[in-house]
PDB file of C-alpha atoms in Angstrom:
ATOM      1  CA  MET E 844     131.024  95.335  97.543  1.00  0.00           C
ATOM      2  CA  GLU E 845     129.834  91.498  98.690  1.00  0.00           C
ATOM      3  CA  ASP E 846     126.746  90.291  98.061  1.00  0.00           C
ATOM      4  CA  VAL E 847     124.773  90.411 101.473  1.00  0.00           C
ATOM      5  CA  ASN E 848     122.771  87.417 100.195  1.00  0.00           C
ATOM      6  CA  ASN E 849     125.987  85.530 100.296  1.00  0.00           C
ATOM      7  CA  LEU E 850     127.853  86.119 103.521  1.00  0.00           C
ATOM      8  CA  ASN E 851     128.148  82.238 104.735  1.00  0.00           C
ATOM      9  CA  GLY E 852     125.666  82.596 107.723  1.00  0.00           C
ATOM     10  CA  GLN E 853     127.374  85.882 109.151  1.00  0.00           C
ATOM     11  CA  VAL E 854     124.525  88.234 110.176  1.00  0.00           C
ATOM     12  CA  PRO E 855     125.366  92.056 109.479  1.00  0.00           C
ATOM     13  CA  ALA E 856     125.955  94.233 112.203  1.00  0.00           C
ATOM     14  CA  ILE E 857     122.936  96.647 112.813  1.00  0.00           C
ATOM     15  CA  LYS E 858     124.088 100.591 113.265  1.00  0.00           C
ATOM     16  CA  PHE E 859     121.283 103.218 114.005  1.00  0.00           C
ATOM     17  CA  LYS E 860     122.019 106.411 112.765  1.00  0.00           C
ATOM     18  CA  ASP E 861     122.345 109.782 115.325  1.00  0.00           C
ATOM     19  CA  THR E 862     119.043 111.070 114.249  1.00  0.00           C
ATOM     20  CA  LYS E 863     116.100 112.220 116.394  1.00  0.00           C
ATOM     21  CA  THR E 864     113.621 109.520 116.987  1.00  0.00           C
ATOM     22  CA  LYS E 865     110.234 110.815 115.882  1.00  0.00           C
ATOM     23  CA  GLN E 866     106.695 109.652 117.179  1.00  0.00           C
ATOM     24  CA  VAL E 867     104.761 108.375 114.094  1.00  0.00           C
ATOM     25  CA  SER E 868     100.732 108.969 113.881  1.00  0.00           C
ATOM     26  CA  GLY E 869      99.819 106.693 111.137  1.00  0.00           C
ATOM     27  CA  ALA E 870     100.839 105.137 108.217  1.00  0.00           C
ATOM     28  CA  ILE E 871     100.223 104.882 104.540  1.00  0.00           C
ATOM     29  CA  CYS E 872     100.822 102.169 102.234  1.00  0.00           C
ATOM     30  CA  VAL E 873     100.969 101.564  98.198  1.00  0.00           C
ATOM     31  CA  SER E 874     101.950  98.679  96.379  1.00  0.00           C
ATOM     32  CA  THR E 875     102.493  96.761  93.026  1.00  0.00           C
ATOM     33  CA  PRO E 876     103.311  92.992  92.721  1.00  0.00           C
ATOM     34  CA  GLU E 877     106.956  93.846  92.800  1.00  0.00           C
ATOM     35  CA  GLN E 878     107.202  96.386  95.658  1.00  0.00           C
ATOM     36  CA  ILE E 879     105.470  98.084  98.713  1.00  0.00           C
ATOM     37  CA  ARG E 880     105.949 101.673  99.604  1.00  0.00           C
ATOM     38  CA  LEU E 881     105.314 102.483 103.056  1.00  0.00           C
ATOM     39  CA  GLY E 882     104.984 106.263 104.505  1.00  0.00           C
ATOM     40  CA  LEU E 883     105.342 106.723 108.108  1.00  0.00           C
ATOM     41  CA  LEU E 884     103.164 110.032 109.032  1.00  0.00           C
ATOM     42  CA  GLU E 885     103.610 112.642 111.386  1.00  0.00           C
ATOM     43  CA  GLU E 886     101.113 115.230 112.802  1.00  0.00           C
ATOM     44  CA  LYS E 887     101.884 118.652 112.938  1.00  0.00           C
ATOM     45  CA  LEU E 888     100.272 122.074 113.791  1.00  0.00           C
ATOM     46  CA  ALA E 889      99.838 124.694 110.796  1.00  0.00           C
ATOM     47  CA  SER E 890      98.179 127.701 110.147  1.00  0.00           C
ATOM     48  CA  ASP E 891      96.843 129.696 107.187  1.00  0.00           C
ATOM     49  CA  GLU E 892      97.150 133.747 106.552  1.00  0.00           C
ATOM     50  CA  TYR E 893      93.790 134.031 108.695  1.00  0.00           C
ATOM     51  CA  GLY E 894      95.338 132.433 111.735  1.00  0.00           C
ATOM     52  CA  ASN E 895      93.364 129.228 111.715  1.00  0.00           C
ATOM     53  CA  VAL E 896      95.050 126.343 112.878  1.00  0.00           C
ATOM     54  CA  THR E 897      94.837 123.067 111.638  1.00  0.00           C
ATOM     55  CA  ILE E 898      96.425 119.454 112.136  1.00  0.00           C
ATOM     56  CA  GLU E 899      98.423 118.111 109.172  1.00  0.00           C
ATOM     57  CA  GLN E 900      99.979 114.854 108.645  1.00  0.00           C
ATOM     58  CA  GLU E 901     102.956 114.946 106.989  1.00  0.00           C
ATOM     59  CA  CYS E 902     105.038 112.023 105.299  1.00  0.00           C
ATOM     60  CA  ASP E 903     108.346 112.292 107.073  1.00  0.00           C
ATOM     61  CA  THR E 904     109.796 109.051 105.912  1.00  0.00           C
ATOM     62  CA  GLN E 905     109.155 106.379 103.122  1.00  0.00           C
ATOM     63  CA  ILE E 906     110.542 102.758 102.934  1.00  0.00           C
ATOM     64  CA  VAL E 907     110.499 100.758  99.650  1.00  0.00           C
ATOM     65  CA  MET E 908     110.742  97.100 100.201  1.00  0.00           C
ATOM     66  CA  SER E 909     109.686  93.491  98.598  1.00  0.00           C
ATOM     67  CA  PRO E 910     106.509  91.724  99.564  1.00  0.00           C
ATOM     68  CA  ASP E 911     108.928  89.369 101.471  1.00  0.00           C
ATOM     69  CA  VAL E 912     110.554  92.030 103.461  1.00  0.00           C
ATOM     70  CA  ALA E 913     107.120  93.205 104.236  1.00  0.00           C
ATOM     71  CA  ARG E 914     105.770  89.863 105.536  1.00  0.00           C
ATOM     72  CA  SER E 915     108.732  89.676 107.953  1.00  0.00           C
ATOM     73  CA  LEU E 916     108.450  93.074 108.970  1.00  0.00           C
ATOM     74  CA  ILE E 917     104.635  92.476 109.788  1.00  0.00           C
ATOM     75  CA  LYS E 918     105.475  88.897 111.723  1.00  0.00           C
ATOM     76  CA  MET E 919     108.169  90.753 113.592  1.00  0.00           C
ATOM     77  CA  LEU E 920     105.635  93.140 114.784  1.00  0.00           C
ATOM     78  CA  GLU E 921     103.046  90.984 115.468  1.00  0.00           C
ATOM     79  CA  ASP E 922     105.604  88.713 117.584  1.00  0.00           C
ATOM     80  CA  ASN E 923     106.882  91.782 119.519  1.00  0.00           C
ATOM     81  CA  LEU E 924     103.117  92.841 120.559  1.00  0.00           C
ATOM     82  CA  ALA E 925     102.378  89.119 121.467  1.00  0.00           C
ATOM     83  CA  SER E 926     105.589  89.099 123.607  1.00  0.00           C
ATOM     84  CA  ASN E 927     104.712  92.068 125.301  1.00  0.00           C
ATOM     85  CA  ASN E 928     101.051  91.194 126.117  1.00  0.00           C
ATOM     86  CA  LEU E 929      99.791  94.170 123.502  1.00  0.00           C
TER      87      LEU E 929
END
């Protein structure tokens, strides 16, 4: 496989997996100097054996990235929010 950092200026194609889009209710983040792990949370209803219903947050997706990728992601989100007046 070719090194993706050495593609002579080519931009890789972006392919979206054919999976259901889920609403994210929050996120949790932990990091070390080398990597950042971002967990996306989804709220779900749960009940115990007595029928008490509670709301739980479940980490459905985890993303691991370098600090540089995290900074790029933050910049992209900020730019997108600003361009949509949010």
